[in-house]
């Protein structure tokens, strides 16, 4: 039995090697890729042409830095969410001898959505994504920008409750920033 398994393993390895060689040989020897039939048998070039998943969303604000921060906080409150922390990185880094343009990271929370995720043992693993954070910052062009995690897209692979809740979170946070962006 072991001898049969060994012969099978060697045969399979040889087959994989030959298949790889024949798929790549025309290109390696300078022949046009079309000669091998399908020039992209595994869809690699097709995947490269697709737009990459946008993990972070960034938009320019209609307002200056201070007004953007204040309006955003009001939008959070109006949506029934809470601001659970504001981290002023310009100040934090200044205390350490660094100088950066204005940037505040605002941590926000919806008790309802947090509860839905934190109730289940299997869902608790996504708690590092909590609370939701929004960054409001200036760039050297003098404009203010708003950046946030594309939570609906990022949570989709989790499926189930996490994907459902995070999709709702994505919609609600977009509503909070919508009137602020150009």
Short mmCIF file of N, CA and C in Angstrom, two decimals:
data_model
loop_
_atom_site.label_atom_id
_atom_site.label_comp_id
_atom_site.label_asym_id
_atom_site.label_seq_id
_atom_site.Cartn_x
_atom_site.Cartn_y
_atom_site.Cartn_z
N UNK A 1 0.82 -1.19 0.00
CA UNK A 1 0.00 0.00 0.00
C UNK A 1 0.86 1.25 0.00
N UNK A 2 1.91 1.31 0.80
CA UNK A 2 2.78 2.47 0.86
C UNK A 2 3.45 2.73 -0.49
N UNK A 3 3.84 1.67 -1.19
CA UNK A 3 4.50 1.82 -2.48
C UNK A 3 3.53 2.46 -3.47
N UNK A 4 2.25 2.06 -3.44
CA UNK A 4 1.25 2.65 -4.32
C UNK A 4 1.07 4.13 -4.01
N UNK A 5 1.08 4.49 -2.73
CA UNK A 5 0.92 5.87 -2.31
C UNK A 5 2.11 6.70 -2.78
N UNK A 6 3.31 6.13 -2.67
CA UNK A 6 4.52 6.83 -3.08
C UNK A 6 4.50 7.06 -4.59
N UNK A 7 4.11 6.05 -5.36
CA UNK A 7 4.04 6.17 -6.82
C UNK A 7 3.00 7.22 -7.19
N UNK A 8 1.86 7.20 -6.49
CA UNK A 8 0.81 8.18 -6.76
C UNK A 8 1.32 9.60 -6.47
N UNK A 9 2.01 9.78 -5.34
CA UNK A 9 2.52 11.08 -4.94
C UNK A 9 3.53 11.61 -5.95
N UNK A 10 4.44 10.77 -6.38
CA UNK A 10 5.44 11.18 -7.37
C UNK A 10 4.77 11.50 -8.70
N UNK A 11 3.80 10.69 -9.09
CA UNK A 11 3.07 10.94 -10.34
C UNK A 11 2.31 12.26 -10.28
N UNK A 12 1.67 12.52 -9.15
CA UNK A 12 0.91 13.77 -9.00
C UNK A 12 1.85 14.96 -9.06
N UNK A 13 3.00 14.87 -8.40
CA UNK A 13 3.98 15.94 -8.41
C UNK A 13 4.50 16.19 -9.82
N UNK A 14 4.79 15.14 -10.55
CA UNK A 14 5.25 15.25 -11.92
C UNK A 14 4.19 15.90 -12.80
N UNK A 15 2.95 15.51 -12.60
CA UNK A 15 1.84 16.08 -13.38
C UNK A 15 1.71 17.58 -13.11
N UNK A 16 1.80 17.98 -11.84
CA UNK A 16 1.71 19.40 -11.50
C UNK A 16 2.87 20.16 -12.12
N UNK A 17 4.07 19.61 -12.05
CA UNK A 17 5.24 20.25 -12.64
C UNK A 17 5.05 20.43 -14.15
N UNK A 18 4.62 19.37 -14.83
CA UNK A 18 4.44 19.44 -16.28
C UNK A 18 3.34 20.43 -16.66
N UNK A 19 2.26 20.42 -15.92
CA UNK A 19 1.18 21.36 -16.19
C UNK A 19 1.68 22.80 -16.04
N UNK A 20 2.38 23.07 -14.96
CA UNK A 20 2.95 24.41 -14.74
C UNK A 20 3.91 24.78 -15.84
N UNK A 21 4.74 23.84 -16.26
CA UNK A 21 5.71 24.11 -17.32
C UNK A 21 5.00 24.46 -18.61
N UNK A 22 4.01 23.67 -18.99
CA UNK A 22 3.33 23.92 -20.26
C UNK A 22 2.49 25.19 -20.25
N UNK A 23 1.99 25.56 -19.10
CA UNK A 23 1.25 26.82 -19.02
C UNK A 23 2.18 28.02 -19.14
N UNK A 24 3.40 27.88 -18.65
CA UNK A 24 4.35 28.99 -18.66
C UNK A 24 5.36 28.94 -19.79
N UNK A 25 5.56 27.80 -20.39
CA UNK A 25 6.60 27.62 -21.40
C UNK A 25 6.50 28.60 -22.56
N UNK A 26 5.34 28.80 -23.17
CA UNK A 26 5.29 29.72 -24.30
C UNK A 26 5.80 31.11 -23.93
N UNK A 27 5.41 31.62 -22.77
CA UNK A 27 5.88 32.94 -22.37
C UNK A 27 7.37 32.92 -22.09
N UNK A 28 7.85 31.85 -21.46
CA UNK A 28 9.26 31.74 -21.14
C UNK A 28 10.14 31.69 -22.38
N UNK A 29 9.61 31.11 -23.47
CA UNK A 29 10.38 30.99 -24.69
C UNK A 29 10.07 32.09 -25.70
N UNK A 30 9.32 33.09 -25.28
CA UNK A 30 9.08 34.22 -26.14
C UNK A 30 7.93 34.08 -27.11
N UNK A 31 7.12 33.05 -26.99
CA UNK A 31 5.97 32.90 -27.87
C UNK A 31 4.84 33.77 -27.35
N UNK A 32 3.99 34.25 -28.23
CA UNK A 32 2.86 35.05 -27.76
C UNK A 32 1.98 34.25 -26.81
N UNK A 33 1.48 34.93 -25.80
CA UNK A 33 0.66 34.26 -24.79
C UNK A 33 -0.59 33.64 -25.40
N UNK A 34 -1.10 34.21 -26.48
CA UNK A 34 -2.31 33.69 -27.10
C UNK A 34 -2.12 32.26 -27.59
N UNK A 35 -0.89 31.85 -27.85
CA UNK A 35 -0.63 30.52 -28.37
C UNK A 35 -0.96 29.43 -27.35
N UNK A 36 -0.97 29.78 -26.10
CA UNK A 36 -1.26 28.74 -25.13
C UNK A 36 -2.74 28.62 -24.85
N UNK A 37 -3.57 29.25 -25.63
CA UNK A 37 -5.01 29.14 -25.42
C UNK A 37 -5.48 30.26 -24.54
N UNK A 38 -5.70 29.98 -23.29
CA UNK A 38 -6.14 30.99 -22.34
C UNK A 38 -4.91 31.66 -21.77
N UNK A 39 -4.74 32.94 -22.08
CA UNK A 39 -3.55 33.67 -21.64
C UNK A 39 -3.57 33.96 -20.14
N UNK A 40 -4.69 33.76 -19.52
CA UNK A 40 -4.82 34.03 -18.09
C UNK A 40 -5.67 32.94 -17.45
N UNK A 41 -5.17 31.68 -17.39
CA UNK A 41 -6.01 30.56 -16.98
C UNK A 41 -6.54 30.64 -15.55
N UNK A 42 -5.86 31.34 -14.68
CA UNK A 42 -6.30 31.40 -13.29
C UNK A 42 -6.91 32.75 -12.92
N UNK A 43 -7.13 33.62 -13.89
CA UNK A 43 -7.77 34.91 -13.64
C UNK A 43 -6.92 35.91 -12.91
N UNK A 44 -5.58 35.76 -12.95
CA UNK A 44 -4.70 36.66 -12.22
C UNK A 44 -4.79 38.08 -12.78
N UNK A 45 -4.68 38.22 -14.08
CA UNK A 45 -4.75 39.56 -14.67
C UNK A 45 -6.14 40.17 -14.49
N UNK A 46 -7.15 39.34 -14.55
CA UNK A 46 -8.51 39.83 -14.34
C UNK A 46 -8.66 40.39 -12.93
N UNK A 47 -8.08 39.73 -11.93
CA UNK A 47 -8.14 40.21 -10.55
C UNK A 47 -7.38 41.52 -10.39
N UNK A 48 -6.24 41.65 -11.09
CA UNK A 48 -5.45 42.86 -10.99
C UNK A 48 -6.21 44.06 -11.53
N UNK A 49 -7.10 43.85 -12.50
CA UNK A 49 -7.82 44.94 -13.11
C UNK A 49 -9.02 45.37 -12.29
N UNK A 50 -9.48 44.54 -11.39
CA UNK A 50 -10.61 44.91 -10.54
C UNK A 50 -10.16 45.99 -9.57
N UNK A 51 -11.09 46.87 -9.21
CA UNK A 51 -10.78 47.90 -8.24
C UNK A 51 -10.53 47.25 -6.89
N UNK A 52 -9.44 47.63 -6.22
CA UNK A 52 -9.15 47.01 -4.93
C UNK A 52 -10.20 47.41 -3.89
N UNK A 53 -10.38 46.53 -2.92
CA UNK A 53 -11.31 46.81 -1.84
C UNK A 53 -10.83 48.04 -1.09
N UNK A 54 -11.70 49.01 -0.91
CA UNK A 54 -11.34 50.23 -0.23
C UNK A 54 -11.60 50.06 1.26
N UNK A 55 -10.53 49.88 2.02
CA UNK A 55 -10.64 49.62 3.45
C UNK A 55 -10.93 50.89 4.24
N UNK A 56 -10.39 52.00 3.78
CA UNK A 56 -10.56 53.29 4.45
C UNK A 56 -11.22 54.26 3.48
N UNK A 57 -12.22 54.96 3.95
CA UNK A 57 -12.89 55.98 3.15
C UNK A 57 -12.39 57.34 3.60
N UNK A 58 -12.06 58.21 2.66
CA UNK A 58 -11.59 59.56 2.99
C UNK A 58 -12.31 60.56 2.10
N UNK A 59 -12.82 61.62 2.71
CA UNK A 59 -13.47 62.69 1.97
C UNK A 59 -13.05 64.03 2.53
N UNK A 60 -13.02 65.02 1.65
CA UNK A 60 -12.73 66.37 2.08
C UNK A 60 -13.98 66.97 2.71
N UNK A 61 -13.79 67.72 3.78
CA UNK A 61 -14.90 68.37 4.46
C UNK A 61 -15.21 69.71 3.81
N UNK A 62 -16.46 70.14 3.94
CA UNK A 62 -16.87 71.47 3.47
C UNK A 62 -16.44 72.54 4.44
N UNK A 63 -16.05 72.15 5.64
CA UNK A 63 -15.81 73.10 6.72
C UNK A 63 -14.34 73.05 7.17
N UNK A 64 -13.97 74.05 7.99
CA UNK A 64 -12.62 74.03 8.55
C UNK A 64 -12.55 72.95 9.62
N UNK A 65 -11.38 72.77 10.18
CA UNK A 65 -11.16 71.68 11.13
C UNK A 65 -12.09 71.76 12.33
N UNK A 66 -12.08 72.89 13.02
CA UNK A 66 -12.87 73.03 14.24
C UNK A 66 -14.36 72.84 13.99
N UNK A 67 -14.87 73.45 12.93
CA UNK A 67 -16.30 73.32 12.64
C UNK A 67 -16.66 71.89 12.24
N UNK A 68 -15.77 71.22 11.52
CA UNK A 68 -16.03 69.83 11.14
C UNK A 68 -16.14 68.96 12.38
N UNK A 69 -15.22 69.14 13.33
CA UNK A 69 -15.25 68.35 14.57
C UNK A 69 -16.54 68.61 15.33
N UNK A 70 -16.91 69.86 15.50
CA UNK A 70 -18.11 70.20 16.26
C UNK A 70 -19.38 69.69 15.58
N UNK A 71 -19.47 69.87 14.28
CA UNK A 71 -20.65 69.40 13.55
C UNK A 71 -20.74 67.87 13.59
N UNK A 72 -19.60 67.21 13.48
CA UNK A 72 -19.61 65.75 13.52
C UNK A 72 -20.11 65.27 14.89
N UNK A 73 -19.59 65.85 15.96
CA UNK A 73 -20.04 65.45 17.31
C UNK A 73 -21.54 65.64 17.46
N UNK A 74 -22.07 66.73 16.91
CA UNK A 74 -23.51 66.97 16.99
C UNK A 74 -24.27 65.91 16.19
N UNK A 75 -23.74 65.55 15.01
CA UNK A 75 -24.38 64.51 14.19
C UNK A 75 -24.40 63.16 14.91
N UNK A 76 -23.33 62.87 15.64
CA UNK A 76 -23.26 61.62 16.43
C UNK A 76 -24.38 61.62 17.46
N UNK A 77 -24.50 62.72 18.18
CA UNK A 77 -25.54 62.84 19.21
C UNK A 77 -26.94 62.76 18.60
N UNK A 78 -27.14 63.45 17.48
CA UNK A 78 -28.44 63.44 16.81
C UNK A 78 -28.82 62.04 16.34
N UNK A 79 -27.83 61.22 16.02
CA UNK A 79 -28.09 59.85 15.55
C UNK A 79 -28.34 58.88 16.70
N UNK A 80 -28.24 59.38 17.94
CA UNK A 80 -28.46 58.50 19.09
C UNK A 80 -27.23 57.72 19.50
N UNK A 81 -26.08 58.09 18.97
CA UNK A 81 -24.82 57.46 19.33
C UNK A 81 -24.14 58.31 20.40
N UNK A 82 -23.02 57.82 20.93
CA UNK A 82 -22.25 58.55 21.93
C UNK A 82 -20.81 58.70 21.48
N UNK A 83 -20.23 59.86 21.79
CA UNK A 83 -18.79 60.04 21.63
C UNK A 83 -18.18 59.53 22.93
N UNK A 84 -17.36 58.48 22.83
CA UNK A 84 -16.79 57.88 24.03
C UNK A 84 -15.33 58.27 24.24
N UNK A 85 -14.78 59.02 23.29
CA UNK A 85 -13.41 59.49 23.45
C UNK A 85 -13.01 60.37 22.28
N UNK A 86 -12.18 61.36 22.58
CA UNK A 86 -11.61 62.22 21.53
C UNK A 86 -10.12 62.27 21.80
N UNK A 87 -9.36 61.88 20.82
CA UNK A 87 -7.91 61.84 20.95
C UNK A 87 -7.32 62.91 20.04
N UNK A 88 -6.74 63.93 20.65
CA UNK A 88 -6.14 65.04 19.92
C UNK A 88 -4.67 64.71 19.67
N UNK A 89 -4.39 64.16 18.50
CA UNK A 89 -3.03 63.71 18.22
C UNK A 89 -2.04 64.85 18.04
N UNK A 90 -2.51 66.01 17.65
CA UNK A 90 -1.62 67.17 17.57
C UNK A 90 -1.09 67.47 18.96
N UNK A 91 -1.99 67.47 19.94
CA UNK A 91 -1.62 67.74 21.33
C UNK A 91 -0.78 66.60 21.91
N UNK A 92 -1.21 65.37 21.68
CA UNK A 92 -0.49 64.20 22.20
C UNK A 92 0.95 64.18 21.70
N UNK A 93 1.12 64.42 20.41
CA UNK A 93 2.47 64.38 19.85
C UNK A 93 3.29 65.61 20.22
N UNK A 94 2.63 66.77 20.40
CA UNK A 94 3.34 67.98 20.84
C UNK A 94 3.97 67.75 22.22
N UNK A 95 3.24 67.03 23.08
CA UNK A 95 3.77 66.70 24.41
C UNK A 95 5.02 65.84 24.32
N UNK A 96 5.20 65.18 23.18
CA UNK A 96 6.36 64.30 22.98
C UNK A 96 7.41 64.93 22.07
N UNK A 97 7.23 66.21 21.76
CA UNK A 97 8.22 66.95 20.97
C UNK A 97 8.03 66.89 19.47
N UNK A 98 6.86 66.46 19.01
CA UNK A 98 6.60 66.37 17.57
C UNK A 98 5.55 67.40 17.17
N UNK A 99 5.63 67.83 15.94
CA UNK A 99 4.66 68.80 15.44
C UNK A 99 3.95 68.22 14.22
N UNK A 100 2.63 68.13 14.33
CA UNK A 100 1.81 67.67 13.21
C UNK A 100 0.64 68.62 13.04
N UNK A 101 0.02 68.56 11.89
CA UNK A 101 -1.19 69.34 11.65
C UNK A 101 -2.32 68.81 12.53
N UNK A 102 -3.39 69.60 12.65
CA UNK A 102 -4.54 69.20 13.46
C UNK A 102 -5.05 67.83 13.05
N UNK A 103 -5.29 66.97 14.03
CA UNK A 103 -5.91 65.66 13.81
C UNK A 103 -6.56 65.20 15.11
N UNK A 104 -7.82 64.85 15.00
CA UNK A 104 -8.53 64.28 16.14
C UNK A 104 -9.14 62.95 15.70
N UNK A 105 -8.97 61.97 16.55
CA UNK A 105 -9.59 60.68 16.34
C UNK A 105 -10.76 60.61 17.32
N UNK A 106 -11.94 60.45 16.77
CA UNK A 106 -13.15 60.46 17.59
C UNK A 106 -13.69 59.04 17.66
N UNK A 107 -13.79 58.53 18.89
CA UNK A 107 -14.32 57.19 19.13
C UNK A 107 -15.80 57.33 19.44
N UNK A 108 -16.62 56.58 18.71
CA UNK A 108 -18.06 56.65 18.93
C UNK A 108 -18.65 55.27 19.08
N UNK A 109 -19.81 55.23 19.73
CA UNK A 109 -20.41 53.95 20.06
C UNK A 109 -21.92 54.04 19.98
N UNK A 110 -22.50 52.99 19.46
CA UNK A 110 -23.94 52.78 19.54
C UNK A 110 -24.14 51.61 20.51
N UNK A 111 -24.77 51.90 21.63
CA UNK A 111 -25.00 50.84 22.60
C UNK A 111 -25.77 49.68 22.01
N UNK A 112 -26.75 49.97 21.17
CA UNK A 112 -27.57 48.92 20.56
C UNK A 112 -26.72 48.00 19.69
N UNK A 113 -25.92 48.59 18.82
CA UNK A 113 -25.10 47.77 17.91
C UNK A 113 -24.00 47.03 18.67
N UNK A 114 -23.38 47.71 19.63
CA UNK A 114 -22.35 47.05 20.44
C UNK A 114 -22.94 45.84 21.16
N UNK A 115 -24.10 46.02 21.74
CA UNK A 115 -24.76 44.94 22.47
C UNK A 115 -25.02 43.74 21.56
N UNK A 116 -25.47 43.99 20.34
CA UNK A 116 -25.76 42.88 19.42
C UNK A 116 -24.51 42.04 19.16
N UNK A 117 -23.38 42.71 19.03
CA UNK A 117 -22.14 41.98 18.75
C UNK A 117 -21.58 41.33 20.01
N UNK A 118 -21.62 42.03 21.12
CA UNK A 118 -20.98 41.52 22.34
C UNK A 118 -21.79 40.45 23.07
N UNK A 119 -23.04 40.24 22.69
CA UNK A 119 -23.85 39.20 23.31
C UNK A 119 -23.38 37.79 22.95
N UNK A 120 -22.88 37.61 21.74
CA UNK A 120 -22.51 36.28 21.29
C UNK A 120 -21.03 35.98 21.48
N UNK A 121 -20.72 34.80 21.99
CA UNK A 121 -19.33 34.41 22.19
C UNK A 121 -18.54 34.43 20.89
N UNK A 122 -19.15 33.95 19.82
CA UNK A 122 -18.44 33.89 18.55
C UNK A 122 -18.22 35.27 17.94
N UNK A 123 -19.08 36.22 18.27
CA UNK A 123 -18.98 37.55 17.70
C UNK A 123 -18.01 38.46 18.46
N UNK A 124 -17.75 38.14 19.71
CA UNK A 124 -16.89 39.00 20.55
C UNK A 124 -15.49 39.18 19.97
N UNK A 125 -15.08 38.27 19.12
CA UNK A 125 -13.73 38.37 18.56
C UNK A 125 -13.52 39.63 17.73
N UNK A 126 -14.61 40.27 17.28
CA UNK A 126 -14.44 41.49 16.49
C UNK A 126 -14.40 42.74 17.37
N UNK A 127 -14.38 42.57 18.67
CA UNK A 127 -14.34 43.72 19.57
C UNK A 127 -13.14 44.64 19.36
N UNK A 128 -12.02 44.19 18.79
CA UNK A 128 -10.95 45.15 18.48
C UNK A 128 -11.37 46.22 17.47
N UNK A 129 -12.46 45.97 16.74
CA UNK A 129 -12.97 46.97 15.81
C UNK A 129 -13.84 48.00 16.52
N UNK A 130 -14.01 47.84 17.82
CA UNK A 130 -14.89 48.70 18.59
C UNK A 130 -14.05 49.56 19.52
N UNK A 131 -14.41 50.78 19.79
CA UNK A 131 -15.53 51.49 19.21
C UNK A 131 -15.20 51.92 17.78
N UNK A 132 -16.21 52.40 17.10
CA UNK A 132 -15.99 52.95 15.75
C UNK A 132 -15.15 54.21 15.90
N UNK A 133 -14.24 54.43 14.99
CA UNK A 133 -13.43 55.65 15.06
C UNK A 133 -13.51 56.39 13.73
N UNK A 134 -13.54 57.69 13.87
CA UNK A 134 -13.55 58.60 12.73
C UNK A 134 -12.37 59.54 12.95
N UNK A 135 -11.59 59.75 11.92
CA UNK A 135 -10.48 60.70 12.01
C UNK A 135 -10.84 61.96 11.24
N UNK A 136 -10.62 63.08 11.88
CA UNK A 136 -10.80 64.38 11.23
C UNK A 136 -9.45 65.07 11.31
N UNK A 137 -8.93 65.49 10.17
CA UNK A 137 -7.57 66.01 10.14
C UNK A 137 -7.37 67.01 9.01
N UNK A 138 -6.30 67.78 9.17
CA UNK A 138 -5.89 68.72 8.13
C UNK A 138 -4.74 68.10 7.35
N UNK A 139 -4.67 68.49 6.09
CA UNK A 139 -3.53 68.10 5.27
C UNK A 139 -2.78 69.37 4.89
N UNK A 140 -1.62 69.18 4.31
CA UNK A 140 -0.78 70.33 3.95
C UNK A 140 -1.42 71.22 2.89
N UNK A 141 -2.48 70.76 2.23
CA UNK A 141 -3.18 71.61 1.27
C UNK A 141 -4.10 72.62 1.97
N UNK A 142 -4.16 72.56 3.32
CA UNK A 142 -4.97 73.49 4.09
C UNK A 142 -6.41 73.06 4.26
N UNK A 143 -6.79 71.94 3.69
CA UNK A 143 -8.16 71.45 3.78
C UNK A 143 -8.31 70.42 4.89
N UNK A 144 -9.55 70.24 5.31
CA UNK A 144 -9.88 69.28 6.37
C UNK A 144 -10.50 68.04 5.72
N UNK A 145 -10.14 66.88 6.26
CA UNK A 145 -10.61 65.60 5.71
C UNK A 145 -11.21 64.75 6.82
N UNK A 146 -12.09 63.86 6.39
CA UNK A 146 -12.73 62.90 7.29
C UNK A 146 -12.41 61.50 6.77
N UNK A 147 -11.86 60.65 7.64
CA UNK A 147 -11.54 59.27 7.24
C UNK A 147 -12.20 58.31 8.23
N UNK A 148 -12.60 57.17 7.70
CA UNK A 148 -13.23 56.16 8.53
C UNK A 148 -13.06 54.79 7.89
N UNK A 149 -13.15 53.78 8.73
CA UNK A 149 -13.08 52.40 8.27
C UNK A 149 -14.31 52.10 7.42
N UNK A 150 -14.13 51.43 6.32
CA UNK A 150 -15.26 51.00 5.49
C UNK A 150 -15.81 49.73 6.15
N UNK A 151 -16.53 49.93 7.24
CA UNK A 151 -16.90 48.82 8.12
C UNK A 151 -17.80 47.78 7.46
N UNK A 152 -18.67 48.19 6.56
CA UNK A 152 -19.53 47.21 5.89
C UNK A 152 -18.73 46.24 5.06
N UNK A 153 -17.78 46.76 4.31
CA UNK A 153 -16.93 45.92 3.46
C UNK A 153 -15.99 45.07 4.31
N UNK A 154 -15.42 45.68 5.35
CA UNK A 154 -14.46 44.96 6.19
C UNK A 154 -15.12 43.82 6.98
N UNK A 155 -16.39 43.98 7.35
CA UNK A 155 -17.06 42.97 8.16
C UNK A 155 -17.72 41.87 7.33
N UNK A 156 -17.90 42.10 6.05
CA UNK A 156 -18.59 41.13 5.19
C UNK A 156 -18.03 39.71 5.31
N UNK A 157 -16.70 39.53 5.33
CA UNK A 157 -16.18 38.16 5.42
C UNK A 157 -16.56 37.43 6.71
N UNK A 158 -16.91 38.17 7.76
CA UNK A 158 -17.30 37.53 9.01
C UNK A 158 -18.67 36.87 8.89
N UNK A 159 -19.54 37.44 8.06
CA UNK A 159 -20.88 36.91 7.88
C UNK A 159 -21.73 37.04 9.14
N UNK A 160 -22.92 36.51 9.07
CA UNK A 160 -23.82 36.44 10.22
C UNK A 160 -24.11 37.78 10.88
N UNK A 161 -24.21 37.73 12.20
CA UNK A 161 -24.56 38.90 13.01
C UNK A 161 -23.56 40.03 12.79
N UNK A 162 -22.28 39.71 12.77
CA UNK A 162 -21.25 40.74 12.63
C UNK A 162 -21.44 41.50 11.32
N UNK A 163 -21.60 40.79 10.23
CA UNK A 163 -21.78 41.46 8.94
C UNK A 163 -23.04 42.30 8.91
N UNK A 164 -24.11 41.76 9.46
CA UNK A 164 -25.39 42.50 9.48
C UNK A 164 -25.27 43.78 10.30
N UNK A 165 -24.71 43.67 11.49
CA UNK A 165 -24.59 44.83 12.37
C UNK A 165 -23.63 45.85 11.76
N UNK A 166 -22.50 45.38 11.28
CA UNK A 166 -21.50 46.31 10.74
C UNK A 166 -22.00 46.99 9.46
N UNK A 167 -22.83 46.34 8.70
CA UNK A 167 -23.41 46.98 7.52
C UNK A 167 -24.32 48.12 7.96
N UNK A 168 -25.10 47.90 9.01
CA UNK A 168 -25.95 48.96 9.57
C UNK A 168 -25.09 50.09 10.12
N UNK A 169 -24.02 49.73 10.82
CA UNK A 169 -23.08 50.73 11.36
C UNK A 169 -22.51 51.57 10.22
N UNK A 170 -22.14 50.92 9.13
CA UNK A 170 -21.57 51.64 7.98
C UNK A 170 -22.57 52.66 7.44
N UNK A 171 -23.81 52.25 7.29
CA UNK A 171 -24.84 53.15 6.78
C UNK A 171 -25.03 54.34 7.73
N UNK A 172 -25.11 54.05 9.02
CA UNK A 172 -25.34 55.12 10.00
C UNK A 172 -24.17 56.09 10.10
N UNK A 173 -22.95 55.58 10.07
CA UNK A 173 -21.80 56.49 10.14
C UNK A 173 -21.68 57.32 8.87
N UNK A 174 -22.03 56.75 7.74
CA UNK A 174 -22.02 57.54 6.50
C UNK A 174 -23.04 58.67 6.57
N UNK A 175 -24.19 58.40 7.19
CA UNK A 175 -25.19 59.45 7.37
C UNK A 175 -24.65 60.56 8.26
N UNK A 176 -23.83 60.21 9.25
CA UNK A 176 -23.26 61.21 10.15
C UNK A 176 -22.27 62.14 9.45
N UNK A 177 -21.57 61.63 8.45
CA UNK A 177 -20.57 62.46 7.78
C UNK A 177 -21.08 63.07 6.46
N UNK A 178 -22.19 62.56 5.97
CA UNK A 178 -22.65 62.96 4.63
C UNK A 178 -22.78 64.45 4.44
N UNK A 179 -23.40 65.15 5.37
CA UNK A 179 -23.61 66.59 5.19
C UNK A 179 -22.32 67.40 5.42
N UNK A 180 -21.28 66.74 5.88
CA UNK A 180 -20.01 67.42 6.11
C UNK A 180 -19.07 67.39 4.92
N UNK A 181 -19.25 66.41 4.04
CA UNK A 181 -18.28 66.22 2.96
C UNK A 181 -18.68 66.95 1.68
N UNK A 182 -17.65 67.33 0.95
CA UNK A 182 -17.87 68.01 -0.33
C UNK A 182 -18.44 67.06 -1.34
#
